[in-house]
Short mmCIF file of C-alpha atoms in Angstrom, two decimals:
data_model
loop_
_atom_site.label_atom_id
_atom_site.label_comp_id
_atom_site.label_asym_id
_atom_site.label_seq_id
_atom_site.Cartn_x
_atom_site.Cartn_y
_atom_site.Cartn_z
CA MET M 1320 -130.70 5.97 -71.23
CA PRO M 1321 -127.41 5.86 -73.88
CA LEU M 1322 -126.71 2.34 -74.75
CA LEU M 1323 -123.08 2.89 -74.23
CA LEU M 1324 -123.80 3.97 -70.91
CA LEU M 1325 -125.95 0.83 -70.09
CA LEU M 1326 -122.73 -1.16 -71.32
CA PHE M 1327 -120.29 0.30 -68.88
CA ASP M 1328 -122.80 0.03 -66.14
CA THR M 1329 -123.07 -4.00 -67.17
CA ILE M 1330 -119.53 -4.17 -67.22
CA LEU M 1331 -118.87 -2.85 -63.84
CA LEU M 1332 -121.40 -5.06 -62.03
CA THR M 1333 -120.50 -8.11 -63.95
CA THR M 1334 -117.31 -7.67 -62.60
CA LEU M 1335 -118.51 -6.61 -58.96
CA ILE M 1336 -120.53 -9.91 -59.06
CA GLY M 1337 -117.58 -11.76 -60.35
CA LEU M 1338 -115.22 -10.58 -57.46
CA ALA M 1339 -117.71 -11.20 -54.99
CA ILE M 1340 -118.21 -15.01 -56.41
CA ALA M 1341 -114.72 -15.61 -56.57
CA ALA M 1342 -114.00 -14.27 -53.07
CA VAL M 1343 -116.78 -16.02 -51.84
CA LEU M 1344 -115.62 -19.68 -53.34
CA SER M 1345 -111.85 -19.21 -52.88
CA ALA M 1346 -110.78 -21.93 -50.26
CA GLU M 1347 -107.40 -20.44 -49.55
CA PRO M 1348 -107.54 -17.92 -46.83
CA ARG M 1349 -105.29 -15.63 -47.98
CA SER M 1350 -106.55 -15.33 -51.83
CA ALA M 1351 -109.80 -15.47 -50.58
CA VAL M 1352 -109.02 -12.13 -48.60
CA MET M 1353 -106.91 -10.65 -51.64
CA LEU M 1354 -110.08 -10.81 -53.71
CA PHE M 1355 -112.29 -9.47 -51.11
CA ILE M 1356 -110.07 -6.34 -50.62
CA ALA M 1357 -110.18 -6.20 -54.76
CA PHE M 1358 -114.08 -6.29 -54.57
CA GLY M 1359 -114.37 -3.45 -51.59
CA LEU M 1360 -112.01 -1.35 -54.27
CA TRP M 1361 -114.14 -1.92 -56.79
CA LEU M 1362 -117.18 -1.30 -54.97
CA SER M 1363 -115.89 2.01 -54.11
CA LEU M 1364 -115.16 2.44 -58.04
CA VAL M 1365 -119.11 1.86 -58.46
CA TRP M 1366 -120.34 4.32 -55.48
CA ALA M 1367 -117.86 6.99 -57.32
CA ARG M 1368 -120.12 6.27 -60.43
CA LEU M 1369 -123.55 6.47 -58.48
CA GLY M 1370 -122.53 10.17 -57.52
CA ALA M 1371 -121.48 9.36 -54.01
CA PRO M 1372 -117.82 10.07 -53.71
CA ASP M 1373 -118.09 10.10 -49.71
CA VAL M 1374 -119.13 6.88 -49.24
CA ALA M 1375 -116.51 5.26 -52.09
CA LEU M 1376 -113.62 6.94 -50.18
CA ALA M 1377 -114.74 5.34 -47.10
CA GLU M 1378 -115.17 2.25 -48.49
CA ALA M 1379 -111.70 2.23 -49.87
CA ALA M 1380 -110.25 3.35 -47.11
CA ILE M 1381 -112.21 1.47 -43.80
CA GLY M 1382 -114.33 -1.24 -45.69
CA ALA M 1383 -111.30 -2.50 -48.34
CA GLY M 1384 -108.26 -0.79 -46.65
CA ILE M 1385 -108.54 -1.52 -42.58
CA GLY M 1386 -110.95 -4.48 -42.77
CA GLY M 1387 -108.81 -6.25 -45.81
CA ALA M 1388 -105.71 -5.57 -43.60
CA LEU M 1389 -107.44 -7.31 -40.41
CA MET M 1390 -108.31 -10.23 -42.31
CA LEU M 1391 -104.96 -10.24 -43.75
CA SER M 1392 -103.26 -10.56 -40.64
CA ALA M 1393 -105.85 -13.27 -39.69
CA ALA M 1394 -105.33 -15.35 -42.62
CA ARG M 1395 -101.77 -14.96 -41.91
CA ARG M 1396 -102.06 -16.43 -38.99
CA LYS M 1397 -104.16 -19.26 -39.82
CA VAL M 1398 -101.79 -19.97 -42.99
CA ARG M 1399 -99.14 -20.47 -40.40
CA ARG M 1400 -100.94 -22.96 -38.14
CA ASP M 1401 -102.23 -24.96 -40.61
CA SER M 1402 -99.23 -25.47 -42.28
CA GLY M 1403 -97.43 -26.65 -38.62
CA GLY M 1404 -96.24 -23.40 -37.24
CA ASP M 1405 -95.53 -23.85 -33.58
CA PRO M 1406 -98.61 -22.36 -32.00
CA SER M 1407 -97.24 -22.38 -28.49
CA HIS M 1408 -95.42 -19.24 -29.35
CA GLU M 1409 -99.11 -17.38 -30.63
CA PRO M 1410 -98.81 -14.38 -28.25
CA SER M 1411 -102.03 -14.47 -26.29
CA GLY M 1412 -102.94 -14.71 -22.28
CA CYS M 1413 -100.96 -13.80 -19.93
CA ASP M 1414 -98.13 -15.31 -21.38
CA ALA M 1415 -97.41 -11.99 -23.98
CA SER M 1416 -98.29 -9.72 -21.08
CA GLY M 1417 -94.97 -10.30 -19.40
CA ASP M 1418 -93.32 -10.23 -22.64
CA PRO M 1419 -94.69 -7.64 -25.11
CA GLY M 1420 -91.53 -7.14 -27.57
CA GLY M 1421 -91.23 -11.18 -27.30
CA ASP M 1422 -88.19 -13.03 -28.73
CA PRO M 1423 -88.04 -11.50 -32.56
CA SER M 1424 -86.70 -14.78 -33.86
CA SER M 1425 -89.31 -16.98 -32.83
CA ASN M 1426 -92.50 -15.47 -33.09
CA PRO M 1427 -94.75 -16.39 -36.16
CA ASP M 1428 -96.03 -12.95 -36.87
CA ASN M 1429 -92.48 -11.55 -36.79
CA THR M 1430 -92.38 -12.73 -40.39
CA ALA M 1431 -94.28 -9.80 -41.92
CA GLY M 1432 -91.76 -7.08 -42.09
CA GLU M 1433 -89.84 -9.97 -44.69
CA GLU M 1434 -93.24 -10.29 -46.53
CA ALA M 1435 -93.82 -7.00 -47.00
CA GLN M 1436 -90.91 -5.88 -48.73
CA MET T 1390 -120.88 -28.85 -44.60
CA ASN T 1391 -122.60 -31.32 -46.77
CA ARG T 1392 -123.38 -30.69 -49.92
CA ASP T 1393 -126.82 -31.44 -50.44
CA LEU T 1394 -127.32 -29.14 -47.56
CA ALA T 1395 -125.31 -26.15 -49.21
CA LEU T 1396 -127.29 -26.60 -52.07
CA LEU T 1397 -130.90 -26.89 -50.26
CA ILE T 1398 -129.45 -23.41 -48.46
CA GLY T 1399 -128.17 -22.40 -52.09
CA ILE T 1400 -131.72 -22.83 -53.42
CA LEU T 1401 -133.73 -21.23 -50.28
CA VAL T 1402 -131.19 -17.82 -50.78
CA SER T 1403 -132.10 -17.53 -54.53
CA LEU T 1404 -135.98 -18.00 -53.75
CA PHE T 1405 -135.51 -15.30 -51.04
CA ALA T 1406 -133.62 -13.27 -53.43
CA ALA T 1407 -136.02 -13.48 -55.90
CA LEU T 1408 -138.42 -12.46 -53.46
CA LEU T 1409 -136.72 -9.05 -52.72
CA LEU T 1410 -135.85 -8.52 -56.09
CA TRP T 1411 -139.97 -8.40 -57.08
CA ILE T 1412 -140.42 -6.27 -53.97
CA PHE T 1413 -137.61 -3.84 -55.10
CA TYR T 1414 -139.27 -3.60 -59.02
CA ALA T 1415 -142.67 -3.21 -57.39
CA THR T 1416 -141.17 -0.30 -55.23
CA LEU T 1417 -139.56 1.02 -58.01
CA VAL T 1418 -142.49 1.09 -60.40
CA GLY T 1419 -144.70 2.37 -57.91
CA ASP T 1420 -146.34 5.50 -56.63
CA PRO T 1421 -143.32 7.62 -55.33
CA VAL T 1422 -142.91 8.12 -51.70
CA ALA T 1423 -141.97 11.13 -49.75
CA ARG T 1424 -138.49 11.13 -49.76
CA LEU T 1425 -135.94 12.85 -46.92
CA GLY T 1426 -133.77 14.28 -49.45
CA PRO T 1427 -135.24 17.26 -51.02
CA LEU T 1428 -135.86 18.50 -47.18
CA ALA T 1429 -132.33 17.98 -46.37
CA LEU T 1430 -130.97 19.96 -49.43
CA GLU T 1431 -133.76 22.64 -48.58
CA GLN T 1432 -132.74 23.24 -45.04
CA LEU T 1433 -128.82 23.12 -46.01
CA PRO T 1434 -128.15 27.09 -45.43
CA ALA T 1435 -129.26 26.96 -41.53
CA SER T 1436 -127.01 23.32 -41.11
CA GLY T 1437 -123.64 25.68 -40.91
CA VAL T 1438 -122.08 23.53 -43.59
CA SER T 1439 -122.44 23.30 -47.23
CA HIS T 1440 -122.02 19.74 -48.08
CA PRO T 1441 -124.91 17.67 -47.80
CA VAL T 1442 -123.45 14.81 -46.31
CA THR T 1443 -121.72 16.36 -43.86
CA ALA T 1444 -124.85 17.99 -42.74
CA VAL T 1445 -126.85 14.87 -42.25
CA LEU T 1446 -124.05 13.16 -40.39
CA LEU T 1447 -123.32 16.28 -38.01
CA ASN T 1448 -126.61 18.08 -37.82
CA TYR T 1449 -129.64 16.27 -38.78
CA ARG T 1450 -128.79 12.98 -37.87
CA ALA T 1451 -126.06 13.81 -34.91
CA TYR T 1452 -127.21 11.01 -32.77
CA ASP T 1453 -127.11 8.49 -35.39
CA THR T 1454 -123.22 9.48 -35.31
CA LEU T 1455 -122.58 9.69 -31.71
CA LEU T 1456 -124.12 6.39 -31.11
CA GLU T 1457 -122.08 4.95 -33.90
CA LEU T 1458 -119.17 6.59 -32.41
CA ALA T 1459 -119.97 4.89 -29.46
CA VAL T 1460 -120.31 1.42 -30.82
CA LEU T 1461 -117.05 1.76 -32.31
CA LEU T 1462 -115.73 2.59 -28.63
CA VAL T 1463 -117.37 -0.81 -27.52
CA ALA T 1464 -116.04 -2.95 -30.08
CA LEU T 1465 -112.59 -1.58 -29.19
CA LEU T 1466 -113.42 -2.48 -25.56
CA GLY T 1467 -114.34 -5.94 -26.48
CA ILE T 1468 -110.84 -6.31 -28.08
CA TRP T 1469 -109.29 -5.02 -25.31
CA SER T 1470 -110.93 -6.98 -22.60
CA LEU T 1471 -109.96 -10.16 -24.84
CA GLY T 1472 -106.11 -9.97 -23.34
CA PRO T 1473 -103.05 -8.26 -23.82
CA ALA T 1474 -102.11 -7.30 -27.92
CA PRO T 1475 -99.77 -9.78 -29.82
CA SER T 1476 -96.06 -8.51 -29.94
CA GLY T 1477 -95.13 -6.18 -32.58
CA PHE T 1478 -93.66 -7.20 -35.78
CA ARG T 1479 -90.01 -7.03 -36.20
CA PRO T 1480 -88.29 -3.73 -37.94
CA ALA T 1481 -89.24 -3.77 -41.82
CA GLY T 1482 -86.19 -3.87 -44.36
CA PRO T 1483 -85.44 -0.58 -46.05
CA ALA T 1484 -87.74 -0.35 -48.80
CA LEU T 1485 -91.22 -0.52 -45.93
CA THR T 1486 -89.20 1.86 -43.58
CA VAL T 1487 -88.43 4.59 -46.72
CA LEU T 1488 -92.04 4.01 -47.59
CA ALA T 1489 -93.49 4.42 -44.37
CA ASN T 1490 -91.30 7.53 -43.91
CA TRP T 1491 -92.69 9.12 -47.14
CA ILE T 1492 -96.11 7.84 -46.84
CA LEU T 1493 -96.98 8.84 -42.98
CA PRO T 1494 -96.23 12.85 -43.25
CA LEU T 1495 -98.36 12.78 -46.40
CA ALA T 1496 -101.30 10.65 -44.79
CA ILE T 1497 -101.63 13.06 -41.76
CA LEU T 1498 -101.64 15.93 -43.97
CA THR T 1499 -104.41 14.44 -46.36
CA SER T 1500 -106.19 13.47 -43.14
CA GLY T 1501 -106.46 17.27 -42.15
CA TYR T 1502 -106.75 18.31 -45.71
CA LEU T 1503 -109.88 15.39 -45.57
CA LEU T 1504 -111.15 17.08 -42.31
CA TRP T 1505 -111.45 20.56 -43.32
CA VAL T 1506 -112.82 20.22 -46.77
CA GLY T 1507 -115.64 17.63 -45.29
CA GLY T 1508 -117.67 20.88 -44.76
CA HIS T 1509 -118.23 21.79 -48.33
CA ALA T 1510 -117.06 18.93 -50.18
CA PRO T 1511 -116.46 15.01 -50.22
CA GLY T 1512 -114.76 14.14 -47.16
CA GLY T 1513 -115.13 14.53 -43.58
CA ALA T 1514 -114.06 12.80 -39.93
CA PHE T 1515 -114.66 9.22 -41.09
CA GLN T 1516 -112.68 9.37 -44.36
CA ALA T 1517 -110.05 11.76 -42.39
CA GLY T 1518 -110.07 9.13 -39.57
CA ALA T 1519 -109.99 6.29 -41.85
CA LEU T 1520 -106.54 7.63 -43.19
CA LEU T 1521 -105.27 7.80 -39.69
CA GLY T 1522 -105.96 5.14 -38.87
CA SER T 1523 -104.47 3.44 -42.09
CA ALA T 1524 -101.58 5.15 -41.62
CA GLY T 1525 -101.25 3.50 -38.13
CA VAL T 1526 -101.54 -0.03 -39.82
CA LEU T 1527 -98.99 0.87 -42.06
CA LEU T 1528 -96.52 1.69 -38.96
CA ARG T 1529 -97.56 -1.67 -37.09
CA LEU T 1530 -96.55 -3.40 -39.99
CA ALA T 1531 -93.25 -1.34 -40.46
CA GLY T 1532 -92.44 -2.61 -37.11
CA HIS T 1533 -94.30 -0.22 -34.62
CA GLU T 1534 -95.48 -2.09 -32.26
CA ARG T 1535 -98.02 0.20 -31.23
CA ALA T 1536 -99.18 1.43 -34.06
CA GLY T 1537 -97.82 4.63 -33.55
CA LEU T 1538 -100.20 5.29 -30.73
CA PRO T 1539 -99.37 7.01 -27.50
CA ALA T 1540 -98.67 4.71 -24.25
CA GLU T 1541 -101.78 3.12 -22.51
CA ALA T 1542 -103.18 6.28 -20.46
CA ALA T 1543 -102.92 8.81 -23.40
CA GLN T 1544 -104.35 6.29 -25.65
CA ARG T 1545 -107.59 5.38 -23.32
CA TRP T 1546 -108.07 9.50 -23.67
CA LEU T 1547 -107.89 9.10 -27.22
CA VAL T 1548 -110.41 6.53 -28.11
CA VAL T 1549 -113.11 8.34 -25.78
CA ALA T 1550 -112.43 11.59 -27.34
CA GLY T 1551 -115.21 11.55 -30.01
CA VAL T 1552 -117.63 10.33 -27.92
CA ALA T 1553 -116.60 12.48 -24.93
CA VAL T 1554 -116.62 15.85 -27.10
CA PHE T 1555 -119.94 15.00 -28.69
CA LEU T 1556 -121.49 14.27 -25.86
CA MET T 1557 -120.29 17.62 -24.15
CA VAL T 1558 -121.41 19.72 -26.93
CA GLY T 1559 -124.31 18.48 -26.73
CA LEU T 1560 -125.27 18.58 -23.26
CA LEU T 1561 -123.94 22.28 -22.94
CA LEU T 1562 -126.32 23.37 -25.94
CA ALA T 1563 -129.22 21.33 -23.96
CA ALA T 1564 -128.25 23.29 -20.81
CA PHE T 1565 -127.68 26.85 -22.29
CA GLY T 1566 -128.85 26.39 -25.79
CA GLU T 1567 -132.00 25.14 -27.75
CA GLY T 1568 -131.87 21.78 -26.84
CA PHE T 1569 -129.61 18.15 -27.18
CA LEU T 1570 -127.05 18.77 -30.17
CA THR T 1571 -129.50 21.52 -31.68
CA TYR T 1572 -126.37 24.06 -32.98
CA PRO T 1573 -127.03 28.15 -32.97
CA LYS T 1574 -126.78 29.15 -36.55
CA ALA T 1575 -124.22 31.70 -35.62
CA VAL T 1576 -121.57 29.02 -34.37
CA ALA T 1577 -122.91 25.53 -35.94
CA LYS T 1578 -119.69 25.62 -38.34
CA TRP T 1579 -117.49 25.88 -35.21
CA LEU T 1580 -118.58 23.39 -33.25
CA ILE T 1581 -119.31 20.89 -36.14
CA LEU T 1582 -115.54 21.01 -36.93
CA LEU T 1583 -114.73 20.58 -33.34
CA ILE T 1584 -116.57 17.87 -32.88
CA GLU T 1585 -115.29 16.55 -36.37
CA THR T 1586 -112.03 17.09 -35.01
CA ALA T 1587 -112.42 15.32 -31.91
CA ALA T 1588 -114.31 12.50 -33.69
CA THR T 1589 -111.05 12.26 -36.55
CA LEU T 1590 -108.65 11.52 -33.62
CA ALA T 1591 -111.17 8.90 -32.01
CA ILE T 1592 -111.79 7.20 -35.13
CA GLY T 1593 -108.33 6.80 -36.25
CA ALA T 1594 -106.78 5.70 -32.90
CA THR T 1595 -109.68 3.08 -32.21
CA LEU T 1596 -109.18 1.55 -36.01
CA ALA T 1597 -105.84 1.51 -35.18
CA ALA T 1598 -106.08 0.02 -31.97
CA ALA T 1599 -108.36 -2.37 -33.18
CA TYR T 1600 -105.82 -3.57 -35.74
CA VAL T 1601 -103.32 -4.04 -33.07
CA GLY T 1602 -105.16 -6.54 -31.64
CA GLY T 1603 -105.55 -6.35 -27.76
CA ARG T 1604 -104.87 -4.49 -24.98
CA PRO T 1605 -101.93 -1.70 -25.26
CA PRO T 1606 -99.13 -2.83 -24.01
CA GLY T 1607 -98.51 -0.83 -20.82
CA ILE T 1608 -96.61 -0.90 -17.56
CA ARG T 1609 -99.07 -2.48 -15.86
CA SER T 1610 -99.21 -6.46 -16.18
CA PRO T 1611 -102.31 -7.98 -15.37
CA CYS T 1612 -100.32 -11.31 -13.68
CA PRO T 1613 -98.10 -11.66 -11.40
CA SER T 1614 -94.61 -11.32 -12.94
CA SER T 1615 -93.18 -14.31 -11.07
CA GLU T 1616 -95.68 -16.64 -12.86
CA SER T 1617 -94.81 -15.40 -16.47
CA PRO T 1618 -92.45 -18.05 -17.91
CA SER T 1619 -91.07 -15.56 -20.38
CA SER T 1620 -90.02 -12.84 -18.02
CA GLY T 1621 -86.14 -13.74 -18.50
CA ASN T 1622 -86.35 -12.88 -22.41
CA PRO T 1623 -85.05 -9.67 -23.26
CA SER T 1624 -87.70 -7.16 -23.73
CA SER T 1625 -87.05 -5.44 -27.09
CA GLY T 1626 -90.77 -4.14 -27.68
CA HIS T 1627 -90.17 -1.50 -24.75
CA ALA T 1628 -86.71 -0.23 -26.27
CA ARG T 1629 -87.61 0.39 -30.01
CA SER T 1630 -90.85 2.27 -28.84
CA MET J 1338 -135.33 3.90 -63.67
CA ASN J 1339 -133.62 1.23 -65.67
CA ALA J 1340 -130.27 2.02 -64.00
CA ALA J 1341 -131.82 2.23 -60.55
CA PHE J 1342 -133.12 -1.14 -61.01
CA LEU J 1343 -129.98 -2.83 -62.55
CA TYR J 1344 -127.71 -1.40 -59.98
CA GLY J 1345 -130.31 -2.00 -56.99
CA SER J 1346 -130.97 -6.07 -57.89
CA ALA J 1347 -126.70 -5.96 -58.01
CA GLY J 1348 -127.13 -5.27 -54.42
CA ILE J 1349 -129.73 -7.53 -53.81
CA LEU J 1350 -127.37 -10.50 -55.92
CA LEU J 1351 -124.22 -9.72 -53.25
CA PHE J 1352 -126.63 -9.40 -50.42
CA ALA J 1353 -127.93 -13.11 -51.38
CA LEU J 1354 -124.24 -14.24 -52.33
CA GLY J 1355 -122.91 -13.06 -48.68
CA LEU J 1356 -125.92 -15.07 -47.06
CA TRP J 1357 -125.47 -17.97 -48.78
CA SER J 1358 -121.38 -17.85 -47.67
CA PHE J 1359 -122.16 -17.16 -44.32
CA LEU J 1360 -124.51 -20.01 -43.83
CA VAL J 1361 -122.97 -23.23 -45.45
CA HIS J 1362 -118.91 -22.07 -45.30
CA GLU J 1363 -117.27 -23.68 -41.80
CA PRO J 1364 -114.12 -21.67 -41.13
CA LEU J 1365 -114.68 -18.18 -39.43
CA LEU J 1366 -112.62 -15.99 -41.95
CA ARG J 1367 -114.89 -17.34 -44.83
CA LYS J 1368 -118.19 -16.90 -42.97
CA LEU J 1369 -116.31 -13.23 -42.06
CA ILE J 1370 -116.21 -12.44 -45.93
CA GLY J 1371 -119.49 -13.49 -46.63
CA PHE J 1372 -120.61 -11.12 -43.75
CA ASN J 1373 -119.08 -8.39 -45.24
CA ILE J 1374 -120.37 -8.92 -48.64
CA MET J 1375 -123.73 -9.49 -47.16
CA GLY J 1376 -123.28 -6.05 -45.85
CA SER J 1377 -121.66 -4.37 -48.83
CA GLY J 1378 -124.71 -5.55 -50.88
CA VAL J 1379 -127.12 -3.90 -48.70
CA PHE J 1380 -125.03 -0.75 -48.70
CA HIS J 1381 -125.07 -0.94 -52.34
CA LEU J 1382 -128.61 -0.98 -52.75
CA PHE J 1383 -128.65 2.48 -50.16
CA ILE J 1384 -126.34 3.70 -52.88
CA ALA J 1385 -128.64 3.04 -55.72
CA VAL J 1386 -131.79 4.05 -54.63
CA ALA J 1387 -129.95 7.18 -53.32
CA HIS J 1388 -128.61 7.92 -57.20
CA ASN J 1389 -131.57 10.05 -58.70
CA GLY J 1390 -130.28 9.89 -62.24
CA ASP J 1391 -127.20 11.41 -63.93
CA GLY J 1392 -126.38 15.01 -63.27
CA ALA J 1393 -129.47 15.22 -60.31
CA ALA J 1394 -128.44 15.70 -57.13
CA PRO J 1395 -128.50 12.43 -54.91
CA ASP J 1396 -130.20 11.88 -51.75
CA PRO J 1397 -127.42 12.37 -49.01
CA VAL J 1398 -129.68 10.63 -45.96
CA PRO J 1399 -128.54 7.27 -47.06
CA HIS J 1400 -125.15 8.24 -48.05
CA ALA J 1401 -124.63 9.28 -44.23
CA LEU J 1402 -126.15 6.09 -43.18
CA VAL J 1403 -124.24 3.96 -45.04
CA LEU J 1404 -121.08 5.93 -44.05
CA THR J 1405 -121.83 4.82 -40.35
CA GLY J 1406 -122.68 1.32 -41.72
CA ILE J 1407 -119.26 1.12 -43.12
CA VAL J 1408 -117.88 2.01 -39.65
CA VAL J 1409 -119.54 -0.60 -37.56
CA ALA J 1410 -118.88 -3.37 -40.01
CA VAL J 1411 -115.80 -2.91 -39.95
CA SER J 1412 -115.54 -2.68 -35.70
CA ALA J 1413 -117.41 -5.94 -36.12
CA THR J 1414 -115.26 -7.80 -37.91
CA ALA J 1415 -112.32 -6.67 -36.07
CA LEU J 1416 -114.11 -7.71 -32.74
CA ALA J 1417 -114.91 -11.17 -34.24
CA LEU J 1418 -111.16 -11.88 -35.66
CA ALA J 1419 -110.12 -10.58 -31.95
CA LEU J 1420 -112.55 -13.32 -30.69
CA ASN J 1421 -111.56 -15.85 -32.98
CA SER J 1422 -107.54 -15.32 -32.44
CA ARG J 1423 -108.00 -15.48 -28.78
CA LEU J 1424 -110.25 -18.81 -29.07
CA GLU J 1425 -107.85 -20.49 -31.43
CA ALA J 1426 -104.88 -19.56 -29.17
CA ALA J 1427 -106.62 -21.37 -25.79
CA ALA J 1428 -107.88 -24.24 -28.16
CA ALA J 1429 -104.05 -24.94 -29.07
CA LYS J 1430 -102.64 -24.34 -25.91
CA ALA J 1431 -105.23 -26.75 -24.58
CA SER J 1432 -104.56 -29.65 -27.04
CA ASP J 1433 -100.98 -28.55 -26.66
CA ALA J 1434 -100.92 -29.19 -22.88
CA GLU J 1435 -102.88 -32.31 -23.34
CA ALA J 1436 -100.34 -33.63 -25.57
CA GLY J 1437 -97.24 -32.27 -23.52
CA SER J 1438 -98.68 -33.89 -20.49
CA ARG J 1439 -99.02 -37.41 -22.19
CA GLY J 1440 -95.37 -37.34 -23.76
CA ALA J 1441 -93.55 -34.58 -21.58
CA PRO J 1442 -94.76 -33.90 -18.49
CA GLU J 1443 -92.68 -30.81 -17.55
CA ARG J 1444 -95.01 -28.68 -20.12
CA ALA J 1445 -98.07 -29.70 -18.13
CA PRO J 1446 -98.68 -27.05 -15.56
CA SER J 1447 -99.23 -24.52 -18.16
CA SER J 1448 -102.48 -25.63 -18.83
CA ALA J 1449 -104.49 -24.03 -16.73
CA HIS J 1450 -102.58 -20.77 -16.48
CA HIS J 1451 -103.46 -20.28 -20.52
CA LEU J 1452 -106.61 -20.92 -20.50
CA ARG J 1453 -107.87 -18.52 -17.41
CA TRP J 1454 -109.64 -15.31 -18.26
CA PRO J 1455 -108.02 -12.14 -18.16
CA SER J 1456 -108.00 -10.73 -15.20
CA GLN J 1457 -108.98 -7.07 -15.52
#
């Protein structure tokens, strides 16, 4: 195998494992999830290198994309709860079914629009 | 958790990893074993598609994909059984709204392209469905309460579409053809495309519904409305969607 | 051969790393990240084994297996997160109601109502 390619592979894999270690060791939920998303995107890059573009596409879209979005919203809820947000507005159980729209100003989930800007 | 215990678990896991590495190395240097890959590539002309991964997914191992769609459906049923969905986000500001307006049509178009191109190049139902699902996630973040999904009844039909069409094709083939999910060569391509289209819609709807995270906000309320303490609030969610 | 071992062992390392994190970390979100990295390691091993050297066509069978595996992993993650959020909300309401019944009696009646299973 050409030496250059071996070097390239080594850098790819070192970064991959580095990202995984960082994601696993990060105690702050939000940064852990973001590192996990970065890990998933890097993994899809590695799989494209290994001749698996189908799987790379699926991993980037499903594993890193939707999985990351799911975990990110869970992490936001957790950060909010830990920082003393009022948990009684957490929509769940029968409360929310009577009022699916909720009160926009008091719901803890409602800041996503602001965060996303 | 106790630091010593974490260290002990780390040592045990490292030993396990070393064992796995040794087994992997022994497998690599050992005698080559028969692989399914050459067989799959050899039978490709009879499969109805020219992309080997799609052929494996929808033809050779169609059972696997059918059951995988069923797993996805069961996971969503589990999420729905846990209670109603949390309420949606406040409508986003102009930046995200414009971004969503630009990206959503592109995502839907790309999803259709990926679905079609899966027959002969990388792509297919999973990637196309994932793209549809992420379009739904974006819509939900931009303030659409149901993530772009239709009302509850239509949503239920949508999420079972993949399994239903797959099973229907399989059963029809079992009754009138050569056997369960054994496609006749002449129509294999169109049957695969039909199944993939239904699977794309089902995967997209299921992933978006999983992101919403609960039973769709329907008309029926599982609780008597007199008990609900917040029934006096203005219900802005329905008006928006 | 060399590259196959390099990539495959990276998959095994990822598996071990995820397993360790899954076992030692307490919060569910960190467990889930470990669990997903564990799965990614297995997927990576599959992809590395399917790679037949540069230029040769890779084996499509492991690719298809990994594709289905990714979707199943993400649906399991979604289910786990939904279960966790339901559980945390119920626990928060229970402790809320308990504090309320000591401090402000008018909030107490909501406790039984919130902990009931959804009736459907």
